[in-house]
Each structure stands twice: as structure tokens, then as C-alpha cells.
């Protein structure tokens, strides 16, 4: 194996007191060189038929130099990725309490169905006569989303939650333009507790972002909101349940107030899993809301994506939805890819995240109307259980019931010398992925915990016991378990400052002189 | 309810610990009028076998590429995916992990993203690449926005032979900023020089390589003209396998290269999820959208990887972010990376050569049919045929003969009568010589 580049140095790898190993491995935890530091020229992991002798048509554009890719056999490649996989925490390994992100069980049934050749091997531009089942599936998913949200229309194509926000705000923008108010509706109200994507989306669409403060009990300050209303307000972007894990009690008043000045109500639906089957956003006065299929309906996060972010729309916004959409016909369903009218255009090539639609619909069918309501109930119960059982050793940020996530702040760490970050890293040593830290920004040293409905009571109790023990250890001055944490992860704390100061974003071959050393 | 672990006894005990009499009490902040009194009007839950039957029945209604000989391309390509790819991406630790915000326990994801960035940079011939975008079309839209930020200019020139969906995405985003978008008509037989369209207000010129009709052409001269005008050259690649055979866009002087990575590892999936590739010159790295993974060291001096330069991103910068992109296509980039690792240098160049050779054979066989003209001279694995009648009707007639013949012009440019007789045909390694013969025979029969 070619170990050029910058392999980890054997002999420095062991943690304090551990024996050094020859290659830096620690038992089953293997150090793994980059794929570019392995392999041999000419080796390959695929067998392909011979290339027929033809006169090429590339002319002067035929590639001349090598690309620089390494050559490995199939077993080498399999081993590389299996070893890498073992350096990741995942929902299938244990509780993943990230708040605001919803780590759900990912049923393998959904994976199996998404891989049926009828969906997986279907070309997006195949003749309509060959794709009836795919369009039917899209129509069925759209129906479920409309019924669950109480909204009349849905745009399926957005590729992720933030892309859905873009879709919703563009529909709102198009509606104002259609009314001749495009030039005057320049401001979007965004509560301070909003996901960062909300202000980013509003600004990206050319709007001025006007923050709305929160009250002491973690909700939108209704009086401050009303004071900001005016004829230049295009919309409010609100997350509900909000990022403090709380339901906005004044939601109807907020909707009415914004509607009263001619603005629209965009709801960030990232937390829809707290209320699905029990509350319909359409009944709250929402005009547009994206639904993170990957959060609420369980499509896997895959290390950061793909996601899928369909947007439900009120009757007022429906005409402005992006292409394509599905319509019912005499003989079934049809995909409309081109239409005159008020659509604001196309957000992406083809029809959106079909593979995610299949997974989400399988999850919906598996739960049904009854199961989805039970799932949100259990998610809310689990979060409140954690909040209640930790209230005496950690500090809940707000009083009263939370929705699907429990928010703590760092008051319980005061004068201990332990920070929220230290606390989170110590959780890694206990075998847990940390909760969300330092978000929402409205709470100091925030720790946002979302257990979801898929944890058993035993699993919740075990997590609670660990959190209690860590909180007690911090209070007892056991600082060494925090300051140096994690001790037992594949890596100790990583130098993020160095990474940003002098970015190394790709592997480069070592210089010949170095290689000779 | 197989996914819900709590029993009635669990729920009762947990409610007691919370001090609530019922779950409804926990929903007391919801306005009473908005609380649903009972289940919504949707079916009750189904068992696993029932779900398989219901979804499987829909899958059965599709006549997919495995059941018919498929020559469909135009931005989505059918390549064989080695079994190891799907097996590895289904490992739980990849499939069910989240964005690597805790790098100490996400080194698996971070290392493959670093390797992916390197692979994309090598393929495109560019200095840096990001950790993936939603798909090629949205990456194209973001590249144009990036060029506007870099140049401070508001005029964009699009090739008429840019995939129309990609052009539509650029126009959708451009409408937000009153961007002036200049685009010529699609030209199946080849496009005129775009350099005369550039001026001192132009932020960028966007070309496709190979273009939507399959043509490959050298953009070096246009790169020079763009540079002279102070504009950026953005090159779009929708068939990534082509880069195994072609001079890379970076070698022609591209400033930004975006692409669709679906062709390696990802599969057709009726259009998504796909994989956006995004590469650029090093000097523009702080203007790039999306995630970046960087190398660093841990507290013991060992090499490790982290997400970096996140001050460009929405979760830190909020309304000052370079884009509102949050998610990337992590799992798709993993599939791409594994497929490319399996191929290696030798495998990718072989695969590309095989695609090209089969396409040349098919083009020759089809162009020999009366009523058919080949409209593309230099191409990789996709070319355009000009038929003597409506191509969409021919495609439907060929479905009945077991062939998905290609994408008719009317599908991509509805209402454009000048393109209705054109058929975009893609040929990959999955099209056997026998399939090509059968396609030619069927087309000959339909056109006779």
C-alpha cells in the first residue's frame, strides 16, 4: 500500500496509557488511508466488455492526459468503505437526540420499495405511456400531504427543506407581483428563533429580513410583531412548533395580523412531526409550508442528504406553484410539465425526489392516519418525559410542556468550568451522539434534545441516567472527563480553526522529493 | 404498530412522571379550534406485506428501462451500477447518519466527502470542488448566482444548447434579481460562436459539454473571450461519464464547472434524487455555495476531517449566506465516490470508451435508415437524429416494439415545431449490440 501523503503517525496515536500499535489501529478501529493513497495503476474493480473497434468521433477533444484516479480491486474498495463506515455514529446504532433535525428510524422496507426497478430504473423523460405508476404514486403522496395539512395544493419538486422555503417564498413573491404589489412588498418578518435557512431564503429572494424578537417564554412577541406590520410586509416566516420546542399559542392572531396587512404566512414545517395527524396547518392560517419528508416521514439522512421538501400551498398561492405538477385525468393521472399561466417557473430539472417520495409514502402507509397521530403523540410524550426527568439536574429553558423536543440552557453548568460544547463531547464518550448545541440562538448555551417516537422507554431511561450522571459530574468538579472529551472516539477534538484558516479541500499527490523520503 | 415501541403501560408511566393526565394536556398550547377531534380522512395503518403490495402495484404499472431497450438520455443516463455500490451505501452507518456536525464521530462521512471533492476536482480539471449539490440543474443556477456575486454584473448569456430544464432553473432564480438573460434558439446541427454575445455587463456565459443535442466542442476560445470581457465561463456537464474520454473543462479555461453526477452510482429514479457536482478555481472558494470538507488534525496530531468555511453558510450567516442551501446529496455523493473508486483510472476510461464506441455504432446504424439524418458530428454517447416526421409519435410506436427510442424534441421544447422532428438518442454500456440492432430494425419498420 502506498502511504504517501500525510498518514497518521504510528506511535503518537494511542491515548494516554494505551499501548502504541504499529499501524495506528486500535483493535477493531482501523486507521484508513485515503483512497488516493492506495491501489496501483492499471488495477480496477469492474469488468467491462471489450471496446469495439470504431473510428472515434471525439476528434481533438479526446482526453490526452491521465485523470489521476487510483486503481483498486473490488475487495479493496469494499474494505475501504466498510472501515470508513465504522467511524460514523448513526441512528441505527443508538439514540440520536439532535433537536431540530429529527433522526427517525429508517425502515428497510422503504429502502426495498424505493429500489423496485419500476421506480429505480425509470427514466424521467420516458414516454408518458410507460410511467403511469410513478405519476400515480406522486398523486397519492400529494393527496396524503394535502389531507394531513388541510391545504388544497402541493408542489412536490423542491429538493430539500431549504429548497422548499425558496419555493414558498417565490410563490408569495409571484402572488404579490400578480397583484401589482411586487415593488412595495419588500420586507419579510423572521423571528429570531428561526432556522438559519429562513433569513437566508428571504434574502436570497431579494427581501429585506426584519427580525422579530421572542418573549421571555420563548415565543414570538406578538406586540413587537404587530408594531412591525405595514403595507411593505410581504410575509412572515415562522416555525411552528418553534425551534425552542414550543407551540406558538398566538398562531391564529399572528396569521390574522399578517393577513390583515396583506402579507402571507409562511410556516417552516421542519417540525411538522410534532403535530402530524393531530393539527392541520391549514387550520392555523398558514399559506405555505414546506414538509421535510426526510424528517417527518423517515427518509434516511444519508450523512446530509438527499432530502425532499414538498410545499403545501393555500388556494391563494396555488396558481403560482412551480412546474411540474400532477393532474387527474379521465384515465388516471398525468404530469404537467409545461403550462401557460401564473407558475413562477421551474425549480429543478425533472420532477423532484421520486426516490424519497416512495420512501415517504411507504412510511405513511405503514402508519396510516391512526399511526401518524400516535407517532406525534409519542414524540411529544418522550420529549416531555426527558424534560421532566432532567429538570432537577439540568435547567429547562422554559416552563410548561414542550412539543417534540426539550430545550435546556447552560445555567446548570454555571461556575463549573464546563461548557455546553464540553458537555456534548462527553456524551460521545458515553456512546451517544450529542444533542443540538448553541441553537436556538435565543437561549444561552442551548441544548436541544429530540428523542422522537421511535425510542423505547428503556432507551429513554438509559439516556436520562447518563445525562443525570454527566450533569452531576460537572457540578462535582470532575472537569477532566469534559475538557479532554471525547477520549474514546475515532478522533479527539479536531482543529476547526486550522481547517478554516488554510483550507485543504482535496488530496494532492506528494511532491517527488517528499515521496522519496 | 411496528415502529412505535411505547406500550400502554409505558405511556401511563411516562405521563405520571411528567405530571400530565393525558397526552392531550401536553398539546394545550394548540388553540382548541385547531385540535383535530379524531383521525384525518386517510386509511388506517397497513402491515409490511400490505404496504409492499400497494406500492409494488404502482411500480408494476411502469414499463421501466429494464423491461424495454432504453436509449433515453437528455440529462439522465442509464449505466450499470456495480452491486458493491448499493450494498455499501446501505450500511447503516452511512445510510442513517446525519450531517457531520460532530466530526469526531463522523470521520467516515467526512473522509469520503474529502475523497469525493478530490475526485470531482480531478474529473473536471478544476482546483476545488464542494461536497455536492441537489442536482445538476440547481448547481447550474447556483453557479450563475455565484458569477453574479463575483463580477457584480447582472447579465447572463446562456447557450441555446443548454438543457432547457437547466435554463429554466437559471431563469427562475434570475427573476429574483432582475437578471438580464440572453439565450439563442436551440440549434440541433450545432451552435454559432457565443463570443459576440458577451459585453462588459456580462457576468457569465453558460455552455454545456457535451451539449443537450450531444455535440462536443472546444470552449477554449470562448474562455478567452469571456476572460477578455471580464466574464466567467461556466461549463455544464450532464453526463459525467463523458469526462472519462474528453478533455476536461478545466483544461479549456472554465472558471466554474457544474455537473450532474447521477451517471455514476446513483441510478435513474424517475428524476431524483440526483447529485449536483460543483467545482471552481481556488480563488473563488469563499464564494462557493454548499458544504466543504477540509483536512485538519485532532488534539493528538492525527489527520482528520471537518466541515469548514461554514461562515458562508446559512446556519451561521443567516441572511448574509452565499446561498440558502442546507442539505447536500451526501448519500448520492457516496454512491458516486464508490462507483468511481471501483472503476479507477483504468475502469473509467474503459467505460467511457465503450460508451463512445457503442454510440458511434448505433449512430451509424440508425443514420443509414431512410428518413433519418444524423444531426451531430462530434459526440460522446448521445446524438440527435432528424426524422422525417413527428418524433414523439415515432417514440410511442417504438414502445410497442419494445424500444424506448430516445427523447423527442417536443418533450424538452414543447410547442417548438422546428424541433418536433428531432430525437435525442443516448447509448451506454447497457445497450448491447443486439439491442442496437433491434432498435434500428424497429425504427426502419416504423418509418417505412
mmCIF file of C-alpha atoms in Angstrom, chain A residues 111-427:
data_model
loop_
_atom_site.group_PDB
_atom_site.id
_atom_site.type_symbol
_atom_site.label_atom_id
_atom_site.label_comp_id
_atom_site.label_asym_id
_atom_site.label_seq_id
_atom_site.Cartn_x
_atom_site.Cartn_y
_atom_site.Cartn_z
ATOM 1 C CA UNK A 111 -35.379 1.117 1.050
ATOM 2 C CA UNK A 112 -36.569 -2.102 -0.544
ATOM 3 C CA UNK A 113 -39.541 -0.419 -2.204
ATOM 4 C CA UNK A 114 -37.538 2.550 -3.490
ATOM 5 C CA UNK A 115 -35.295 0.002 -5.203
ATOM 6 C CA UNK A 116 -38.083 -1.736 -7.115
ATOM 7 C CA UNK A 117 -36.960 -1.499 -10.750
ATOM 8 C CA UNK A 118 -40.301 0.093 -11.647
ATOM 9 C CA UNK A 119 -39.167 3.175 -9.749
ATOM 10 C CA UNK A 120 -35.386 2.926 -9.516
ATOM 11 C CA UNK A 121 -34.832 2.138 -13.201
ATOM 12 C CA UNK A 122 -37.386 4.571 -14.601
ATOM 13 C CA UNK A 123 -36.157 7.409 -16.776
ATOM 14 C CA UNK A 124 -37.651 10.857 -16.015
ATOM 15 C CA UNK A 125 -38.302 11.550 -19.706
ATOM 16 C CA UNK A 126 -39.700 8.118 -20.523
ATOM 17 C CA UNK A 127 -42.842 8.255 -22.683
ATOM 18 C CA UNK A 128 -45.935 9.026 -20.539
ATOM 19 C CA UNK A 129 -47.496 5.740 -21.613
ATOM 20 C CA UNK A 130 -44.780 3.906 -19.652
ATOM 21 C CA UNK A 131 -44.865 5.856 -16.368
ATOM 22 C CA UNK A 132 -48.453 5.605 -15.088
ATOM 23 C CA UNK A 133 -47.419 4.052 -11.779
ATOM 24 C CA UNK A 134 -44.883 6.759 -10.969
ATOM 25 C CA UNK A 135 -47.373 9.520 -11.604
ATOM 26 C CA UNK A 136 -49.968 7.662 -9.535
ATOM 27 C CA UNK A 137 -47.512 7.458 -6.668
ATOM 28 C CA UNK A 138 -46.844 11.193 -6.878
ATOM 29 C CA UNK A 139 -50.584 11.885 -6.901
ATOM 30 C CA UNK A 140 -51.129 9.615 -3.910
ATOM 31 C CA UNK A 141 -48.333 11.281 -1.947
ATOM 32 C CA UNK A 142 -49.775 14.690 -2.846
ATOM 33 C CA UNK A 143 -53.196 13.584 -1.587
ATOM 34 C CA UNK A 144 -51.804 12.434 1.761
ATOM 35 C CA UNK A 145 -49.868 15.655 2.228
ATOM 36 C CA UNK A 146 -52.906 17.766 1.410
ATOM 37 C CA UNK A 147 -55.165 15.857 3.809
ATOM 38 C CA UNK A 148 -52.602 15.874 6.618
ATOM 39 C CA UNK A 149 -52.032 19.617 6.302
ATOM 40 C CA UNK A 150 -55.540 20.711 5.364
ATOM 41 C CA UNK A 151 -54.130 22.596 2.398
ATOM 42 C CA UNK A 152 -55.566 22.473 -1.145
ATOM 43 C CA UNK A 153 -52.389 22.284 -3.229
ATOM 44 C CA UNK A 154 -48.862 20.940 -3.093
ATOM 45 C CA UNK A 155 -45.665 21.473 -5.090
ATOM 46 C CA UNK A 156 -43.652 18.272 -4.946
ATOM 47 C CA UNK A 157 -40.466 19.215 -6.750
ATOM 48 C CA UNK A 158 -38.328 21.056 -4.121
ATOM 49 C CA UNK A 159 -35.234 19.001 -3.390
ATOM 50 C CA UNK A 160 -34.849 19.743 0.322
ATOM 51 C CA UNK A 161 -36.324 21.786 3.140
ATOM 52 C CA UNK A 162 -34.431 24.960 2.295
ATOM 53 C CA UNK A 163 -35.332 24.493 -1.366
ATOM 54 C CA UNK A 164 -38.962 24.238 -0.242
ATOM 55 C CA UNK A 165 -38.617 27.544 1.582
ATOM 56 C CA UNK A 166 -37.337 29.048 -1.643
ATOM 57 C CA UNK A 167 -40.372 27.620 -3.447
ATOM 58 C CA UNK A 168 -42.791 29.018 -0.877
ATOM 59 C CA UNK A 169 -41.265 32.484 -0.816
ATOM 60 C CA UNK A 170 -41.126 32.581 -4.608
ATOM 61 C CA UNK A 171 -44.837 31.701 -4.759
ATOM 62 C CA UNK A 172 -45.537 34.502 -2.276
ATOM 63 C CA UNK A 173 -43.425 36.888 -4.316
ATOM 64 C CA UNK A 174 -45.231 35.893 -7.519
ATOM 65 C CA UNK A 175 -48.615 36.424 -5.842
ATOM 66 C CA UNK A 176 -47.652 39.952 -4.792
ATOM 67 C CA UNK A 177 -46.320 40.712 -8.260
ATOM 68 C CA UNK A 178 -49.581 39.438 -9.795
ATOM 69 C CA UNK A 179 -51.489 41.865 -7.592
ATOM 70 C CA UNK A 180 -49.250 44.693 -8.718
ATOM 71 C CA UNK A 181 -47.597 44.932 -5.294
ATOM 72 C CA UNK A 182 -44.239 43.432 -6.177
ATOM 73 C CA UNK A 183 -42.400 46.711 -5.813
ATOM 74 C CA UNK A 184 -43.854 47.656 -2.429
ATOM 75 C CA UNK A 185 -43.823 44.307 -0.601
ATOM 76 C CA UNK A 186 -40.132 44.321 0.241
ATOM 77 C CA UNK A 187 -39.909 43.119 3.837
ATOM 78 C CA UNK A 188 -40.188 39.660 5.398
ATOM 79 C CA UNK A 189 -40.509 39.218 9.149
ATOM 80 C CA UNK A 190 -38.400 36.418 10.584
ATOM 81 C CA UNK A 191 -38.424 35.555 14.296
ATOM 82 C CA UNK A 192 -35.011 35.376 15.920
ATOM 83 C CA UNK A 193 -35.516 31.715 16.726
ATOM 84 C CA UNK A 194 -35.962 30.775 13.056
ATOM 85 C CA UNK A 195 -33.785 28.223 11.297
ATOM 86 C CA UNK A 196 -30.891 29.958 9.513
ATOM 87 C CA UNK A 197 -32.347 28.883 6.203
ATOM 88 C CA UNK A 198 -35.355 31.211 6.729
ATOM 89 C CA UNK A 199 -33.474 34.519 6.638
ATOM 90 C CA UNK A 200 -31.113 33.121 4.015
ATOM 91 C CA UNK A 201 -34.066 32.264 1.778
ATOM 92 C CA UNK A 202 -35.778 35.607 2.256
ATOM 93 C CA UNK A 203 -32.562 37.480 1.486
ATOM 94 C CA UNK A 204 -31.819 35.219 -1.492
ATOM 95 C CA UNK A 205 -35.217 36.190 -2.919
ATOM 96 C CA UNK A 206 -34.317 39.851 -2.606
ATOM 97 C CA UNK A 207 -36.342 40.684 0.501
ATOM 98 C CA UNK A 208 -35.213 42.725 3.473
ATOM 99 C CA UNK A 209 -35.107 40.482 6.542
ATOM 100 C CA UNK A 210 -36.676 42.051 9.616
ATOM 101 C CA UNK A 211 -36.132 40.056 12.818
ATOM 102 C CA UNK A 212 -38.935 39.659 15.341
ATOM 103 C CA UNK A 213 -37.869 39.263 18.991
ATOM 104 C CA UNK A 214 -39.005 36.469 21.272
ATOM 105 C CA UNK A 215 -40.820 36.802 24.561
ATOM 106 C CA UNK A 216 -39.394 35.570 27.854
ATOM 107 C CA UNK A 217 -41.407 32.386 27.414
ATOM 108 C CA UNK A 218 -39.757 31.535 24.100
ATOM 109 C CA UNK A 219 -42.466 32.579 21.665
ATOM 110 C CA UNK A 220 -42.943 35.289 19.088
ATOM 111 C CA UNK A 221 -43.533 38.653 20.752
ATOM 112 C CA UNK A 222 -46.986 39.424 19.347
ATOM 113 C CA UNK A 223 -46.885 43.094 20.296
ATOM 114 C CA UNK A 224 -43.477 43.559 18.690
ATOM 115 C CA UNK A 225 -44.713 41.714 15.623
ATOM 116 C CA UNK A 226 -47.775 43.929 15.290
ATOM 117 C CA UNK A 227 -45.614 47.012 15.636
ATOM 118 C CA UNK A 228 -43.636 45.888 12.605
ATOM 119 C CA UNK A 229 -46.615 45.326 10.317
ATOM 120 C CA UNK A 230 -47.216 47.604 7.397
ATOM 121 C CA UNK A 231 -48.061 47.689 3.704
ATOM 122 C CA UNK A 232 -44.479 46.731 2.798
ATOM 123 C CA UNK A 233 -44.636 43.363 4.585
ATOM 124 C CA UNK A 234 -44.609 40.510 2.080
ATOM 125 C CA UNK A 235 -44.737 37.683 4.572
ATOM 126 C CA UNK A 236 -43.791 36.282 7.921
ATOM 127 C CA UNK A 237 -41.671 33.143 8.111
ATOM 128 C CA UNK A 238 -42.491 31.291 11.276
ATOM 129 C CA UNK A 239 -41.518 27.875 12.546
ATOM 130 C CA UNK A 240 -44.265 26.066 14.437
ATOM 131 C CA UNK A 241 -43.736 24.238 16.679
ATOM 132 C CA UNK A 242 -40.855 26.645 17.022
ATOM 133 C CA UNK A 243 -37.167 25.979 17.471
ATOM 134 C CA UNK A 244 -37.490 26.308 21.241
ATOM 135 C CA UNK A 245 -39.654 23.205 21.048
ATOM 136 C CA UNK A 246 -42.766 25.209 21.856
ATOM 137 C CA UNK A 247 -46.095 25.664 20.135
ATOM 138 C CA UNK A 248 -46.841 29.269 19.218
ATOM 139 C CA UNK A 249 -50.007 29.829 21.242
ATOM 140 C CA UNK A 250 -50.819 33.049 19.389
ATOM 141 C CA UNK A 251 -50.583 31.429 15.993
ATOM 142 C CA UNK A 252 -54.071 32.435 14.854
ATOM 143 C CA UNK A 253 -53.561 36.024 15.972
ATOM 144 C CA UNK A 254 -50.213 36.110 14.160
ATOM 145 C CA UNK A 255 -51.801 34.763 10.972
ATOM 146 C CA UNK A 256 -54.695 37.206 11.178
ATOM 147 C CA UNK A 257 -52.414 40.164 11.850
ATOM 148 C CA UNK A 258 -50.165 39.389 8.877
ATOM 149 C CA UNK A 259 -53.141 38.702 6.621
ATOM 150 C CA UNK A 260 -54.645 41.962 7.840
ATOM 151 C CA UNK A 261 -51.898 43.959 6.170
ATOM 152 C CA UNK A 262 -51.976 41.857 3.006
ATOM 153 C CA UNK A 263 -48.985 39.655 3.845
ATOM 154 C CA UNK A 264 -48.740 35.870 3.632
ATOM 155 C CA UNK A 265 -47.907 33.371 6.349
ATOM 156 C CA UNK A 266 -45.028 31.053 5.521
ATOM 157 C CA UNK A 267 -44.623 28.260 8.034
ATOM 158 C CA UNK A 268 -41.342 26.369 8.301
ATOM 159 C CA UNK A 269 -42.625 22.822 8.514
ATOM 160 C CA UNK A 270 -39.416 21.204 9.705
ATOM 161 C CA UNK A 271 -41.124 20.381 12.992
ATOM 162 C CA UNK A 272 -44.323 19.028 11.481
ATOM 163 C CA UNK A 273 -43.615 15.641 13.018
ATOM 164 C CA UNK A 274 -44.718 17.061 16.403
ATOM 165 C CA UNK A 275 -48.280 17.621 15.250
ATOM 166 C CA UNK A 276 -48.868 15.449 12.182
ATOM 167 C CA UNK A 277 -52.241 13.749 12.388
ATOM 168 C CA UNK A 278 -53.337 15.959 15.314
ATOM 169 C CA UNK A 279 -53.188 19.528 13.969
ATOM 170 C CA UNK A 280 -53.559 20.765 10.386
ATOM 171 C CA UNK A 281 -51.505 23.828 9.442
ATOM 172 C CA UNK A 282 -54.323 24.872 7.120
ATOM 173 C CA UNK A 283 -56.480 25.384 10.221
ATOM 174 C CA UNK A 284 -53.850 27.715 11.676
ATOM 175 C CA UNK A 285 -53.957 30.196 8.811
ATOM 176 C CA UNK A 286 -50.840 29.009 7.004
ATOM 177 C CA UNK A 287 -50.464 29.980 3.319
ATOM 178 C CA UNK A 288 -47.372 27.946 2.504
ATOM 179 C CA UNK A 289 -45.359 25.342 4.373
ATOM 180 C CA UNK A 290 -42.594 23.002 3.338
ATOM 181 C CA UNK A 291 -42.527 19.483 4.655
ATOM 182 C CA UNK A 292 -39.205 17.802 5.184
ATOM 183 C CA UNK A 293 -40.134 14.315 4.014
ATOM 184 C CA UNK A 294 -36.854 13.098 5.468
ATOM 185 C CA UNK A 295 -37.743 14.416 8.917
ATOM 186 C CA UNK A 296 -41.457 13.804 9.242
ATOM 187 C CA UNK A 297 -41.762 10.733 7.059
ATOM 188 C CA UNK A 298 -38.488 8.990 7.736
ATOM 189 C CA UNK A 299 -36.382 9.049 4.591
ATOM 190 C CA UNK A 300 -32.746 8.476 5.638
ATOM 191 C CA UNK A 301 -30.451 11.445 6.241
ATOM 192 C CA UNK A 302 -27.570 9.710 4.489
ATOM 193 C CA UNK A 303 -24.836 11.785 6.088
ATOM 194 C CA UNK A 304 -26.507 15.021 4.992
ATOM 195 C CA UNK A 305 -28.962 14.217 2.243
ATOM 196 C CA UNK A 306 -30.670 13.778 -0.087
ATOM 197 C CA UNK A 307 -33.718 15.470 1.356
ATOM 198 C CA UNK A 308 -37.071 16.312 -0.130
ATOM 199 C CA UNK A 309 -39.144 19.391 0.612
ATOM 200 C CA UNK A 310 -42.634 19.460 -0.924
ATOM 201 C CA UNK A 311 -44.552 22.665 -0.223
ATOM 202 C CA UNK A 312 -48.261 22.807 0.557
ATOM 203 C CA UNK A 313 -49.999 25.942 -0.642
ATOM 204 C CA UNK A 314 -53.221 27.788 0.113
ATOM 205 C CA UNK A 315 -55.735 28.454 -2.664
ATOM 206 C CA UNK A 316 -54.358 31.982 -2.986
ATOM 207 C CA UNK A 317 -50.839 30.745 -3.723
ATOM 208 C CA UNK A 318 -51.634 27.558 -5.657
ATOM 209 C CA UNK A 319 -51.706 29.205 -9.129
ATOM 210 C CA UNK A 320 -48.083 30.251 -8.719
ATOM 211 C CA UNK A 321 -46.706 26.780 -7.957
ATOM 212 C CA UNK A 322 -43.633 25.631 -9.893
ATOM 213 C CA UNK A 323 -43.784 23.117 -12.721
ATOM 214 C CA UNK A 324 -44.222 20.220 -12.974
ATOM 215 C CA UNK A 325 -47.417 19.123 -11.250
ATOM 216 C CA UNK A 326 -49.784 16.167 -11.382
ATOM 217 C CA UNK A 327 -53.388 16.390 -12.554
ATOM 218 C CA UNK A 328 -56.193 13.849 -12.550
ATOM 219 C CA UNK A 329 -57.484 12.822 -15.970
ATOM 220 C CA UNK A 330 -60.237 10.564 -17.260
ATOM 221 C CA UNK A 331 -57.812 7.673 -17.451
ATOM 222 C CA UNK A 332 -55.726 8.261 -14.330
ATOM 223 C CA UNK A 333 -53.127 10.895 -13.609
ATOM 224 C CA UNK A 334 -50.892 12.983 -15.847
ATOM 225 C CA UNK A 335 -47.794 15.047 -15.330
ATOM 226 C CA UNK A 336 -47.997 18.677 -16.492
ATOM 227 C CA UNK A 337 -44.518 19.843 -17.454
ATOM 228 C CA UNK A 338 -45.396 22.903 -19.477
ATOM 229 C CA UNK A 339 -48.258 25.282 -18.924
ATOM 230 C CA UNK A 340 -49.156 28.829 -19.639
ATOM 231 C CA UNK A 341 -50.371 30.758 -16.627
ATOM 232 C CA UNK A 342 -49.011 32.151 -13.421
ATOM 233 C CA UNK A 343 -46.500 29.451 -12.403
ATOM 234 C CA UNK A 344 -43.254 31.051 -11.301
ATOM 235 C CA UNK A 345 -41.310 28.549 -13.367
ATOM 236 C CA UNK A 346 -39.195 25.504 -12.720
ATOM 237 C CA UNK A 347 -37.075 24.910 -9.599
ATOM 238 C CA UNK A 348 -35.181 21.860 -10.774
ATOM 239 C CA UNK A 349 -34.794 19.541 -13.728
ATOM 240 C CA UNK A 350 -37.310 16.695 -13.955
ATOM 241 C CA UNK A 351 -39.873 16.006 -11.245
ATOM 242 C CA UNK A 352 -38.224 16.149 -7.838
ATOM 243 C CA UNK A 353 -37.099 13.418 -5.460
ATOM 244 C CA UNK A 354 -39.036 10.356 -6.643
ATOM 245 C CA UNK A 355 -36.881 8.019 -4.583
ATOM 246 C CA UNK A 356 -37.814 9.978 -1.475
ATOM 247 C CA UNK A 357 -41.500 10.049 -2.432
ATOM 248 C CA UNK A 358 -41.566 6.247 -2.471
ATOM 249 C CA UNK A 359 -39.943 6.013 0.959
ATOM 250 C CA UNK A 360 -42.218 8.651 2.481
ATOM 251 C CA UNK A 361 -45.388 7.100 1.085
ATOM 252 C CA UNK A 362 -44.358 3.661 2.325
ATOM 253 C CA UNK A 363 -43.893 5.181 5.773
ATOM 254 C CA UNK A 364 -47.294 6.889 5.569
ATOM 255 C CA UNK A 365 -48.998 3.652 4.536
ATOM 256 C CA UNK A 366 -47.208 1.825 7.352
ATOM 257 C CA UNK A 367 -48.526 4.282 9.937
ATOM 258 C CA UNK A 368 -51.857 5.267 8.490
ATOM 259 C CA UNK A 369 -53.976 8.094 9.864
ATOM 260 C CA UNK A 370 -54.079 6.377 13.260
ATOM 261 C CA UNK A 371 -50.354 5.662 13.466
ATOM 262 C CA UNK A 372 -49.213 9.110 12.403
ATOM 263 C CA UNK A 373 -51.270 10.700 15.174
ATOM 264 C CA UNK A 374 -49.880 8.160 17.626
ATOM 265 C CA UNK A 375 -46.332 8.859 16.443
ATOM 266 C CA UNK A 376 -46.618 12.594 17.074
ATOM 267 C CA UNK A 377 -48.221 11.910 20.451
ATOM 268 C CA UNK A 378 -45.400 9.588 21.431
ATOM 269 C CA UNK A 379 -42.754 12.027 20.203
ATOM 270 C CA UNK A 380 -44.261 14.778 22.328
ATOM 271 C CA UNK A 381 -44.617 12.483 25.321
ATOM 272 C CA UNK A 382 -40.995 11.332 25.042
ATOM 273 C CA UNK A 383 -39.695 14.908 24.902
ATOM 274 C CA UNK A 384 -41.765 15.943 27.913
ATOM 275 C CA UNK A 385 -40.596 12.850 29.770
ATOM 276 C CA UNK A 386 -36.974 13.824 29.209
ATOM 277 C CA UNK A 387 -37.658 17.408 30.214
ATOM 278 C CA UNK A 388 -39.392 16.291 33.408
ATOM 279 C CA UNK A 389 -36.810 13.686 34.400
ATOM 280 C CA UNK A 390 -33.865 16.041 33.873
ATOM 281 C CA UNK A 391 -35.453 19.202 35.272
ATOM 282 C CA UNK A 392 -33.807 18.860 38.681
ATOM 283 C CA UNK A 393 -30.219 18.412 37.425
ATOM 284 C CA UNK A 394 -30.233 20.468 34.212
ATOM 285 C CA UNK A 395 -32.057 23.719 33.567
ATOM 286 C CA UNK A 396 -35.060 23.651 31.255
ATOM 287 C CA UNK A 397 -35.075 26.857 29.276
ATOM 288 C CA UNK A 398 -38.816 27.414 29.603
ATOM 289 C CA UNK A 399 -41.651 26.316 31.884
ATOM 290 C CA UNK A 400 -44.622 24.296 30.738
ATOM 291 C CA UNK A 401 -44.985 21.465 28.269
ATOM 292 C CA UNK A 402 -42.704 21.270 25.273
ATOM 293 C CA UNK A 403 -43.634 19.726 21.968
ATOM 294 C CA UNK A 404 -41.339 17.094 20.379
ATOM 295 C CA UNK A 405 -38.052 18.495 21.668
ATOM 296 C CA UNK A 406 -36.819 19.572 25.094
ATOM 297 C CA UNK A 407 -34.679 22.683 25.393
ATOM 298 C CA UNK A 408 -32.142 23.196 28.175
ATOM 299 C CA UNK A 409 -29.713 26.038 28.714
ATOM 300 C CA UNK A 410 -26.303 26.183 30.406
ATOM 301 C CA UNK A 411 -27.319 27.674 33.739
ATOM 302 C CA UNK A 412 -26.717 24.304 35.417
ATOM 303 C CA UNK A 413 -23.083 24.467 34.253
ATOM 304 C CA UNK A 414 -22.510 27.913 35.766
ATOM 305 C CA UNK A 415 -19.187 28.108 37.634
ATOM 306 C CA UNK A 416 -18.295 24.504 36.786
ATOM 307 C CA UNK A 417 -15.765 25.396 34.066
ATOM 308 C CA UNK A 418 -17.663 23.019 31.771
ATOM 309 C CA UNK A 419 -19.163 24.463 28.583
ATOM 310 C CA UNK A 420 -22.061 23.206 26.524
ATOM 311 C CA UNK A 421 -19.517 22.012 23.970
ATOM 312 C CA UNK A 422 -17.549 20.088 26.617
ATOM 313 C CA UNK A 423 -20.751 18.537 27.884
ATOM 314 C CA UNK A 424 -21.702 17.455 24.382
ATOM 315 C CA UNK A 425 -18.301 15.923 23.705
ATOM 316 C CA UNK A 426 -18.506 13.965 26.964
ATOM 317 C CA UNK A 427 -21.746 12.434 25.679
#
